[in-house]
Amino acid sequence: EVSRDGGKFLILNESRNLFIYERSSKEAIGLKNNVQEFHLSSDGKKLGLISGGQISIIYLEDHNGDTKQNKGDENYLNFSGNMGDLKNFFWMNDASDYFLATNEENLIISEADPRQPLNFSTVVTNVKKYFYDKKLHVLKKGGELIEIKLER
């Protein structure tokens, strides 16, 4: 994956080790091992990871939002209850502090803020696949295709 400005490259090798290469420093730095999925936020400042079915956020730049994060900080999002293994992580393009993910049956939307209680909600149940591009398109396990407009 490449950042929008072309300044950062993310590389996952065959051993599932994730590296970041920044053109400015001209070096590759190891970020994390045993990565299942990774996705760069649309603003290029955060990296969403799934490792062992758990989601974490790594800050690639200093962040001064609701919480202050330093470059390199990694926050694990500990969802309450038995969510099961999370997968299919996707940053929302028009709201870079929010993401979508699925577990066995459900599609959730969550804020990337690690403070408890986490700000997340189940959007749809019985999800087979989804796609988000300003609107959420969901194919349910029974074959029904639905479209949802998500608003802040």
PDB file of C-alpha atoms in Angstrom, residues 9 16 22 24 26-27 30 36 48 52-53 57-58 62 68 76 79 85-86 95 97 112 115-116 123 126 132 150:
ATOM      1  CA  PHE A   9       5.196   2.505   1.297  1.00  0.00           C
ATOM      2  CA  ARG A  16       3.669 -11.639   7.712  1.00  0.00           C
ATOM      3  CA  GLU A  22       9.594   6.466   4.014  1.00  0.00           C
ATOM      4  CA  SER A  24      12.400  11.061   3.186  1.00  0.00           C
ATOM      5  CA  LYS A  26      15.264   6.226   2.642  1.00  0.00           C
ATOM      6  CA  GLU A  27      15.023   3.302   5.031  1.00  0.00           C
ATOM      7  CA  GLY A  30       9.882  -2.968  10.890  1.00  0.00           C
ATOM      8  CA  GLN A  36      -3.129 -10.437   8.973  1.00  0.00           C
ATOM      9  CA  GLY A  48      -5.056   0.107  11.051  1.00  0.00           C
ATOM     10  CA  GLY A  52      -4.496 -12.346  15.893  1.00  0.00           C
ATOM     11  CA  GLY A  53      -8.045 -11.145  15.234  1.00  0.00           C
ATOM     12  CA  ILE A  57      -3.914   1.595  15.402  1.00  0.00           C
ATOM     13  CA  ILE A  58      -0.337   2.821  14.836  1.00  0.00           C
ATOM     14  CA  ASP A  62       1.844  13.076  15.860  1.00  0.00           C
ATOM     15  CA  LYS A  68      -2.800  13.153  22.000  1.00  0.00           C
ATOM     16  CA  TYR A  76      -5.083  -1.725  20.910  1.00  0.00           C
ATOM     17  CA  PHE A  79     -13.882  -4.505  22.300  1.00  0.00           C
ATOM     18  CA  ASP A  85     -11.921 -12.509  15.397  1.00  0.00           C
ATOM     19  CA  LEU A  86     -12.207  -9.234  13.544  1.00  0.00           C
ATOM     20  CA  ALA A  95     -14.106  10.318   8.360  1.00  0.00           C
ATOM     21  CA  ASP A  97     -11.028   8.536  12.676  1.00  0.00           C
ATOM     22  CA  ALA A 112     -10.246   4.691  16.413  1.00  0.00           C
ATOM     23  CA  ARG A 115     -10.514   5.045  25.549  1.00  0.00           C
ATOM     24  CA  GLN A 116     -13.059   2.785  27.219  1.00  0.00           C
ATOM     25  CA  VAL A 123     -24.422  -1.653  11.519  1.00  0.00           C
ATOM     26  CA  ASN A 126     -25.540 -11.639   8.701  1.00  0.00           C
ATOM     27  CA  TYR A 132     -17.817   1.373   1.228  1.00  0.00           C
ATOM     28  CA  LEU A 150     -23.766   6.631   6.831  1.00  0.00           C
TER      29      LEU A 150
END
